[in-house]
mmCIF file of C-alpha atoms in Angstrom:
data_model
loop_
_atom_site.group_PDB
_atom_site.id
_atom_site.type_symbol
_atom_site.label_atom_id
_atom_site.label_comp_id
_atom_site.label_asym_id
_atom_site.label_seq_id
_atom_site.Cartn_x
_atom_site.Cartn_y
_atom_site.Cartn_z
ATOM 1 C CA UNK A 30 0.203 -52.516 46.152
ATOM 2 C CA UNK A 31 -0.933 -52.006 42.596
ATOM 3 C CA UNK A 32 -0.906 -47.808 43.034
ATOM 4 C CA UNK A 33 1.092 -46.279 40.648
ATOM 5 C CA UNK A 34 0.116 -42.290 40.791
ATOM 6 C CA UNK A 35 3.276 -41.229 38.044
ATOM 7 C CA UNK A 36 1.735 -44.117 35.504
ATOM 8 C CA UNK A 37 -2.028 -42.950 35.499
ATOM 9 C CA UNK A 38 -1.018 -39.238 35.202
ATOM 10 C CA UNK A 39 1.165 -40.033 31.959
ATOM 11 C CA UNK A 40 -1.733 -42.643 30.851
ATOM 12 C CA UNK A 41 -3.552 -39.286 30.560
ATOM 13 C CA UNK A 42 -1.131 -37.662 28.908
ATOM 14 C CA UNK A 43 -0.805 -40.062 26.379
ATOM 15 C CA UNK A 44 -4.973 -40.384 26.158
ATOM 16 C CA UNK A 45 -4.983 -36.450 25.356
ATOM 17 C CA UNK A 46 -2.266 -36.832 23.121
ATOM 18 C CA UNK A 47 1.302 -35.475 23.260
ATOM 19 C CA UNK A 48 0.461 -32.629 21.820
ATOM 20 C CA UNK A 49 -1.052 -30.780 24.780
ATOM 21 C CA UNK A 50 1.052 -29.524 27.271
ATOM 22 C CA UNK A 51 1.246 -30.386 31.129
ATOM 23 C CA UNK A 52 -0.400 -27.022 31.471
ATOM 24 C CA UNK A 53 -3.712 -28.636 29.975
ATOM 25 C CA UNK A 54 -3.905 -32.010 31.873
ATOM 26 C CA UNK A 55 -3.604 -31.002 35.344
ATOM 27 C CA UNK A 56 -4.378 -27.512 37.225
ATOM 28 C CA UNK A 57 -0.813 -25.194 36.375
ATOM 29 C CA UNK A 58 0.890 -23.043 38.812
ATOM 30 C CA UNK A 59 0.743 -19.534 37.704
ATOM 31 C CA UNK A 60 4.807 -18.727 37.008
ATOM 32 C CA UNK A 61 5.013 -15.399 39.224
ATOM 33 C CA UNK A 62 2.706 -16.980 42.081
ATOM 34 C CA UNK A 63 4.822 -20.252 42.024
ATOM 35 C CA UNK A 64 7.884 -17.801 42.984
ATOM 36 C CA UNK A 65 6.259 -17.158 46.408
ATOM 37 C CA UNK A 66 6.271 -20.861 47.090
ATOM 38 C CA UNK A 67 8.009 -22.739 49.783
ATOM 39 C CA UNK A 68 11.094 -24.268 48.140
ATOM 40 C CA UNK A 69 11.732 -28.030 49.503
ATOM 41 C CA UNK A 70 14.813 -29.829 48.498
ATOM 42 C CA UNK A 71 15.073 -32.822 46.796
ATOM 43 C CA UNK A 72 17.428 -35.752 45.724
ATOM 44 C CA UNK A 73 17.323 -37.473 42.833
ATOM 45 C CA UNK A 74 19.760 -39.894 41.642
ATOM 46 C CA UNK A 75 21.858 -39.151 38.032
ATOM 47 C CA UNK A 76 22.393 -41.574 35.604
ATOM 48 C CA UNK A 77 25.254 -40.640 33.091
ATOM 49 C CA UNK A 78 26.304 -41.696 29.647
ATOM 50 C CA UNK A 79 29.018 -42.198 27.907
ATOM 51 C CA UNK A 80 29.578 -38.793 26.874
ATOM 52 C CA UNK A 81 29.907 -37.844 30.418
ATOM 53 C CA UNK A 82 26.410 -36.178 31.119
ATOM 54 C CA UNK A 83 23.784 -36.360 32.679
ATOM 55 C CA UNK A 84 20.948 -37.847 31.549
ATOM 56 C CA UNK A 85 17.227 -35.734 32.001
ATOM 57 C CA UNK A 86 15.080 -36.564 34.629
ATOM 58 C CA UNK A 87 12.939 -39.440 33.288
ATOM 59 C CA UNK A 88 9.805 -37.728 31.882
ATOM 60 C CA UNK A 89 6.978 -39.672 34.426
ATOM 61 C CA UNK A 90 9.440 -38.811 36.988
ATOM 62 C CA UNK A 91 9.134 -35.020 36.312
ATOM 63 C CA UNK A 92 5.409 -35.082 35.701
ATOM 64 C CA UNK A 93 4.906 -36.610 38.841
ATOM 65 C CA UNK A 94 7.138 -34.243 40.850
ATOM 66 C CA UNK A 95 5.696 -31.548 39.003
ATOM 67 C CA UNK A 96 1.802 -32.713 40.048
ATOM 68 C CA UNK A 97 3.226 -32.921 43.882
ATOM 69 C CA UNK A 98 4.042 -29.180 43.618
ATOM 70 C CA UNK A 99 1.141 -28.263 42.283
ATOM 71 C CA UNK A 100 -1.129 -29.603 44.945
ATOM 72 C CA UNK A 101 1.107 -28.977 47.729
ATOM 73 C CA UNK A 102 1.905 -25.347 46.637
ATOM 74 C CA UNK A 103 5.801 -25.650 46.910
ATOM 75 C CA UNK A 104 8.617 -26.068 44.665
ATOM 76 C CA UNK A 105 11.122 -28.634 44.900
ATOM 77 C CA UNK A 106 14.629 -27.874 44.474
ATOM 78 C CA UNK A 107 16.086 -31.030 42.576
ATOM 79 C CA UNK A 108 19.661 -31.938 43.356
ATOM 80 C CA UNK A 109 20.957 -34.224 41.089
ATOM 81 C CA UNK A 110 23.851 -36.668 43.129
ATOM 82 C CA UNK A 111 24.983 -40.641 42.990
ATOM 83 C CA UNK A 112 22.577 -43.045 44.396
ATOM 84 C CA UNK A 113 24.535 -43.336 47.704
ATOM 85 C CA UNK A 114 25.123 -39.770 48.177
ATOM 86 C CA UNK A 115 22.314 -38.498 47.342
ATOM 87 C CA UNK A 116 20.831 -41.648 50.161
ATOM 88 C CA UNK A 117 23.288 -40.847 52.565
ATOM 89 C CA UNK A 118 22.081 -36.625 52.535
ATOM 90 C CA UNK A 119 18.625 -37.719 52.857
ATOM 91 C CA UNK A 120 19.760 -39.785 55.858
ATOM 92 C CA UNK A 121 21.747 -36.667 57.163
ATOM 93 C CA UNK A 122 18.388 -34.805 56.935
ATOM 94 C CA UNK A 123 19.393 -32.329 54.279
ATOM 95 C CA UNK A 124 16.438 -33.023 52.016
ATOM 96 C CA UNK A 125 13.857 -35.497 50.621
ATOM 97 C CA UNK A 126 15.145 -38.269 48.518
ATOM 98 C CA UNK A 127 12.866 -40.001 45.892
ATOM 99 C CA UNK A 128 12.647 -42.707 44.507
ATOM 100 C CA UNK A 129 13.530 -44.752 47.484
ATOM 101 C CA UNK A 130 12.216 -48.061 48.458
ATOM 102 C CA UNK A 131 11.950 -49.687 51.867
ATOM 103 C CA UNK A 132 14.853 -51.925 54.154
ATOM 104 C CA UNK A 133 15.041 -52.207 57.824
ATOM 105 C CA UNK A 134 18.152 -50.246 57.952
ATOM 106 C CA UNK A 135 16.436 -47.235 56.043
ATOM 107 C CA UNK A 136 13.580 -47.844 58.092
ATOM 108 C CA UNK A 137 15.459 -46.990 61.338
ATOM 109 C CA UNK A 138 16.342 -43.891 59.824
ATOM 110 C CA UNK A 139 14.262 -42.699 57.657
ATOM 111 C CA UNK A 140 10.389 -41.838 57.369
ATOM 112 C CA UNK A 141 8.526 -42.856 54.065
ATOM 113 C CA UNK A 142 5.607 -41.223 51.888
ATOM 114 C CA UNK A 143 2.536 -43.044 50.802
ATOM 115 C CA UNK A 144 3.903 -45.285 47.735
ATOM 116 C CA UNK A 145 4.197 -43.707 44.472
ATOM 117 C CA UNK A 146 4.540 -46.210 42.362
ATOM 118 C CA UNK A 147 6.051 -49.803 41.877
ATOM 119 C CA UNK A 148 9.425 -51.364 40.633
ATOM 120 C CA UNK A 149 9.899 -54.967 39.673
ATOM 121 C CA UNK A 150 13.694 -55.406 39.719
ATOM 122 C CA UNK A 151 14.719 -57.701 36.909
ATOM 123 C CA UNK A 152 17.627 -59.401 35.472
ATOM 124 C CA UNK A 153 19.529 -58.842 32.590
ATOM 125 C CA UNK A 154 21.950 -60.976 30.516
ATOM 126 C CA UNK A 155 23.624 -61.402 27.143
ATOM 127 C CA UNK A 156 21.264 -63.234 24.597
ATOM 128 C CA UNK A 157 23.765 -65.716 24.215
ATOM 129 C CA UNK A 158 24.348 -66.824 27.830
ATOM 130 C CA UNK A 159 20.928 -66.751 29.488
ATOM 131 C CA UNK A 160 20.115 -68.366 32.312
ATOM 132 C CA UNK A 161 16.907 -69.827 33.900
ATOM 133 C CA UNK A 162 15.966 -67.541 36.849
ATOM 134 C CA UNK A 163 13.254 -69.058 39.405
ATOM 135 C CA UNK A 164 14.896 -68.579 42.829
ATOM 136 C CA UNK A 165 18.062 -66.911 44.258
ATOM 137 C CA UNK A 166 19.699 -70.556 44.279
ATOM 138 C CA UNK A 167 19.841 -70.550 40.452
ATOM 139 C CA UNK A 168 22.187 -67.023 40.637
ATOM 140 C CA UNK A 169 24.920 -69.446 42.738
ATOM 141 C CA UNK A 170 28.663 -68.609 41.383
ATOM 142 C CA UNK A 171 27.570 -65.520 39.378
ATOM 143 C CA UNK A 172 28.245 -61.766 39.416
ATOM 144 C CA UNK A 173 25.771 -59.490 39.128
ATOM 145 C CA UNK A 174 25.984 -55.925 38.848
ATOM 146 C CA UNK A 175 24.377 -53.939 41.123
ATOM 147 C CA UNK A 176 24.398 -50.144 41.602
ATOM 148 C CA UNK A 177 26.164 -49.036 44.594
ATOM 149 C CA UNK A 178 24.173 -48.348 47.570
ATOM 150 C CA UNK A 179 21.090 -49.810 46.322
ATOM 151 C CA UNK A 180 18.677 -52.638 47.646
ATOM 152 C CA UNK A 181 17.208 -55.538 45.712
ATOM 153 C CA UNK A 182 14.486 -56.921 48.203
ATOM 154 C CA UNK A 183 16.318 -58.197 51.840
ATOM 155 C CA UNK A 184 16.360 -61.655 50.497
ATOM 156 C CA UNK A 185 18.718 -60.859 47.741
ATOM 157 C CA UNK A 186 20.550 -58.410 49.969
ATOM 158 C CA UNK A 187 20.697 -60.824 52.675
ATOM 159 C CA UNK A 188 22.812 -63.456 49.859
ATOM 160 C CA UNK A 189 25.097 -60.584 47.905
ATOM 161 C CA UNK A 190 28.687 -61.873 47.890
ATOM 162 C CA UNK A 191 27.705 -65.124 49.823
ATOM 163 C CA UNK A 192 26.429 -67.754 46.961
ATOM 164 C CA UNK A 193 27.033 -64.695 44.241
ATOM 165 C CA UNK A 194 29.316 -62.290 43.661
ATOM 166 C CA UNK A 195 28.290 -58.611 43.261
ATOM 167 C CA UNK A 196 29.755 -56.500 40.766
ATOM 168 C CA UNK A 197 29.349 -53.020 42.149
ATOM 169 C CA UNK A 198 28.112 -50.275 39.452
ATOM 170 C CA UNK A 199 27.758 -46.757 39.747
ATOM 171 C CA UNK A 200 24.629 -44.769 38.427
ATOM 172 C CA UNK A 201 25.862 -44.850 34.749
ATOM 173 C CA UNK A 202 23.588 -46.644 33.298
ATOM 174 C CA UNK A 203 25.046 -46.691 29.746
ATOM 175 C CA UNK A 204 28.401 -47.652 30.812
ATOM 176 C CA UNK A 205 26.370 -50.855 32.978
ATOM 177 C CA UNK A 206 25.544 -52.423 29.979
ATOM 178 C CA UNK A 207 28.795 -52.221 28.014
ATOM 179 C CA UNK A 208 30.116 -54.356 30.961
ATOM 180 C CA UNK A 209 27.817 -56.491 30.480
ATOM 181 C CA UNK A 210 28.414 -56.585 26.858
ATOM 182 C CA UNK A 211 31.845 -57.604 27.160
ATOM 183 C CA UNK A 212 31.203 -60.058 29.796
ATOM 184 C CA UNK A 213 32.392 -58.563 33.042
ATOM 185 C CA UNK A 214 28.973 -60.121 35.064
ATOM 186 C CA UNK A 215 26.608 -62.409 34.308
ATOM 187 C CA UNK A 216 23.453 -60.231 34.718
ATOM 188 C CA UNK A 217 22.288 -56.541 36.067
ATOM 189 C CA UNK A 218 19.717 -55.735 38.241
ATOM 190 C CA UNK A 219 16.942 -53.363 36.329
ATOM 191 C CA UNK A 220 14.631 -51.560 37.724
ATOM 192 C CA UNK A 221 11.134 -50.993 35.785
ATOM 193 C CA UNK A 222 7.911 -50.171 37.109
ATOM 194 C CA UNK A 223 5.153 -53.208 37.090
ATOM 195 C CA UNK A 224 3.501 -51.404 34.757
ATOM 196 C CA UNK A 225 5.656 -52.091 32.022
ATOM 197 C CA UNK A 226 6.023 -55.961 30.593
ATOM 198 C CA UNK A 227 9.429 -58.502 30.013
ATOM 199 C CA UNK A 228 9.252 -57.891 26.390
ATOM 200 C CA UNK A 229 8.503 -54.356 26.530
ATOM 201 C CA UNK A 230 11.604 -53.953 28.542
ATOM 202 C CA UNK A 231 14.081 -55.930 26.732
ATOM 203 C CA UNK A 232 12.994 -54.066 23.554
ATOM 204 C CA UNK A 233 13.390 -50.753 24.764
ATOM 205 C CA UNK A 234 16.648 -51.953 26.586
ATOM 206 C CA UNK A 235 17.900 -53.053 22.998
ATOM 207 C CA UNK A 236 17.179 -50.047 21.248
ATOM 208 C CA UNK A 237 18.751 -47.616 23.891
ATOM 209 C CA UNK A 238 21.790 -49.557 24.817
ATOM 210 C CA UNK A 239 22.701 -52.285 22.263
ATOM 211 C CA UNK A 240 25.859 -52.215 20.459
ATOM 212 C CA UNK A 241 25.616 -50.870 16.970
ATOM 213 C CA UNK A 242 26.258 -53.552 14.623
ATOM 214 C CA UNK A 243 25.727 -54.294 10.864
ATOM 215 C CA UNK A 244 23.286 -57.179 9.780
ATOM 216 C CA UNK A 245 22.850 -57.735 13.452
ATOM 217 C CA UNK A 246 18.818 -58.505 13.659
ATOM 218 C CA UNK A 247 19.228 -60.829 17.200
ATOM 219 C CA UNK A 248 18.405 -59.146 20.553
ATOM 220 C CA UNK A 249 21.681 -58.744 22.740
ATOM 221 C CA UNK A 250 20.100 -58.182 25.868
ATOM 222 C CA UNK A 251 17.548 -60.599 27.469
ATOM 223 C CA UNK A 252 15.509 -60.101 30.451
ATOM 224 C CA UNK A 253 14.786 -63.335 32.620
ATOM 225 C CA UNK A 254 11.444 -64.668 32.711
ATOM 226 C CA UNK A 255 11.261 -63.728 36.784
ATOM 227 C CA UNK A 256 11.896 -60.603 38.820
ATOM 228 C CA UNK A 257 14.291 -60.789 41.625
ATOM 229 C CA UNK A 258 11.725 -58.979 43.542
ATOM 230 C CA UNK A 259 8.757 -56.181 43.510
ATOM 231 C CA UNK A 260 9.265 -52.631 45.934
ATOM 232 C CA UNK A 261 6.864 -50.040 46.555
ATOM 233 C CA UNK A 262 9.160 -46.876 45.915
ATOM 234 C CA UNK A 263 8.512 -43.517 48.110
ATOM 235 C CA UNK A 264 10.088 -40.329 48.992
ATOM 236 C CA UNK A 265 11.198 -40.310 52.167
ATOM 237 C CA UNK A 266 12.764 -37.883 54.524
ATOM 238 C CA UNK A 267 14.949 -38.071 57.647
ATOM 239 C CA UNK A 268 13.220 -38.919 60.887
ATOM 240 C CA UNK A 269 11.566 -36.738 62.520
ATOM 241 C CA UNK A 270 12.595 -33.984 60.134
ATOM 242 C CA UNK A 271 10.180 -32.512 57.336
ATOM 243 C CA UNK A 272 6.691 -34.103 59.195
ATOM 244 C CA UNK A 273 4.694 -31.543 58.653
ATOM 245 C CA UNK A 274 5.461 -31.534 54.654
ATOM 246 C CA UNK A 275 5.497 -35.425 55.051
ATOM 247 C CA UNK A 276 1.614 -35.815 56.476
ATOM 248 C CA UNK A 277 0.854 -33.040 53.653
ATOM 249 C CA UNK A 278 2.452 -35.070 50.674
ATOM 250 C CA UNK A 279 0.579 -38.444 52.082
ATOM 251 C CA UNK A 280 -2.721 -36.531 51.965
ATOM 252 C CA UNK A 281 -2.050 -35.662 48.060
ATOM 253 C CA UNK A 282 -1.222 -39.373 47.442
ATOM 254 C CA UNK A 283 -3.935 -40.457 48.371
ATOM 255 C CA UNK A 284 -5.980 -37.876 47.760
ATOM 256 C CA UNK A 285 -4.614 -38.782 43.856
ATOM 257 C CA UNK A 286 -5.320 -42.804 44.168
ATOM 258 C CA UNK A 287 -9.002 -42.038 45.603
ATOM 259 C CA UNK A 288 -9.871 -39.644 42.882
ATOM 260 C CA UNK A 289 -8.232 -41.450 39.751
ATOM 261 C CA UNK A 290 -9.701 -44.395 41.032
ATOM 262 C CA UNK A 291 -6.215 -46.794 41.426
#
């Protein structure tokens, strides 16, 4: 699906200009009534640098969890864990999880929101040893780093450590591209939404995480010219746990595609 709620709310945002507040794109929760809400809690996975902290909640991330609460008159409580721990509470029906994209094992476990939004997972190499990328034949013999826990489309899942090696990561994203860097795996799985292009990506990827050097004008970091595969990403809850909530959050998803028109 081409829906993508969290990309036409900050494609307002940016229309209005950056200026004007959250407050002034979408209806706001009055701050003492928004205290009587229902509180809901939900998982999010970290992603820590260097420096040992955690990074913010990506900005279209928070917009779009703050739009949810708005229409469904609730507050989520975020909790802030490692991919797989934060997966394996979900599973143990301690919260929602978002951010979370389909496999037959989840599916057996798990019940899934309306799509939010899309991810194209992409690979990643060093500049100087790219590699052409057309089918999962061409990854034969190399190691690619993965993050724990998470699922690249059953077809790539299905091959992991067969005719490639995976390199498990954790959710540090900062620290997954110094190994790279230095050679420790061949490529990284990436996930970006669909909305956002190869070259974007590998720019914005060589601004943020690029080694600093002097007279240094060549990209490090490439992205290949094909994603491993495309996901619809949800929250999703344990079965049978939450439906109520569940039907509710569907309705404002696609209550949100009809009226923005995606």
């Amino acid at each position: 699906m081409n829906f993508n709620v969290a990309y036409k709310i900050c494609a307002i945002v940016v229309a209005v200009g950056f200026s004007q507040t959250l407050a002034q794109v979408a209806p706001s929760l009055n701050q003492n009534s928004m205290l009587q809400y229902p509180i809901a809690k939900l998982f999010l996975s970290t992603d820590v640098n260097n420096n040992l902290s955690i990074e913010p909640v990506p900005a279209e991330h928070a917009l779009l969890i703050q739009f949810l609460e708005d229409r469904l008159e609730l507050r989520f409580k975020i909790e802030r864990l490692p991919w797989k721990r934060a997966l394996s509470k979900a599973i143990a029906g301690d919260g929602f999880l978002f951010g979370v994209s389909k496999t037959k094992e989840r599916l057996q476990v798990l019940d899934f929101s309306e799509p939010l939004f899309e991810d194209h997972a992409w690979l990643v190499t060093r500049c100087d040893s790219q590699f052409s990328f057309k089918t999962l034949t061409d990854l034969k013999n190399k190691t690619i780093g993965v993050v724990r826990g998470t699922s690249v489309g059953e077809a790539f899942d299905a091959e992991a450590n067969k005719s490639f090696r995976i390199e498990d990561d954790t959710d540090a994203t900062e620290a997954r591209f110094v190994k790279l860097e230095k050679g420790r795996m061949d490529a990284l799985v990436f996930y970006k939404r669909t909305a956002v292009s190869r070259e974007v990506l590998a720019r914005d990827l060589n601004q943020r995480y690029a080694p600093k050097r002097e007279n240094k004008k060549e990209p490090v970091f490439c992205v290949l010219e094909k994603p491993v595969a495309t996901s619809s990403i949800h929250i999703a809850v344990k079965k049978a746990v939450h439906q109520q909530l569940l039907q509710r959050l569907n309705e404002v998803i696609v209550n949100a595609r009809f009226v923005s028109g995606l």
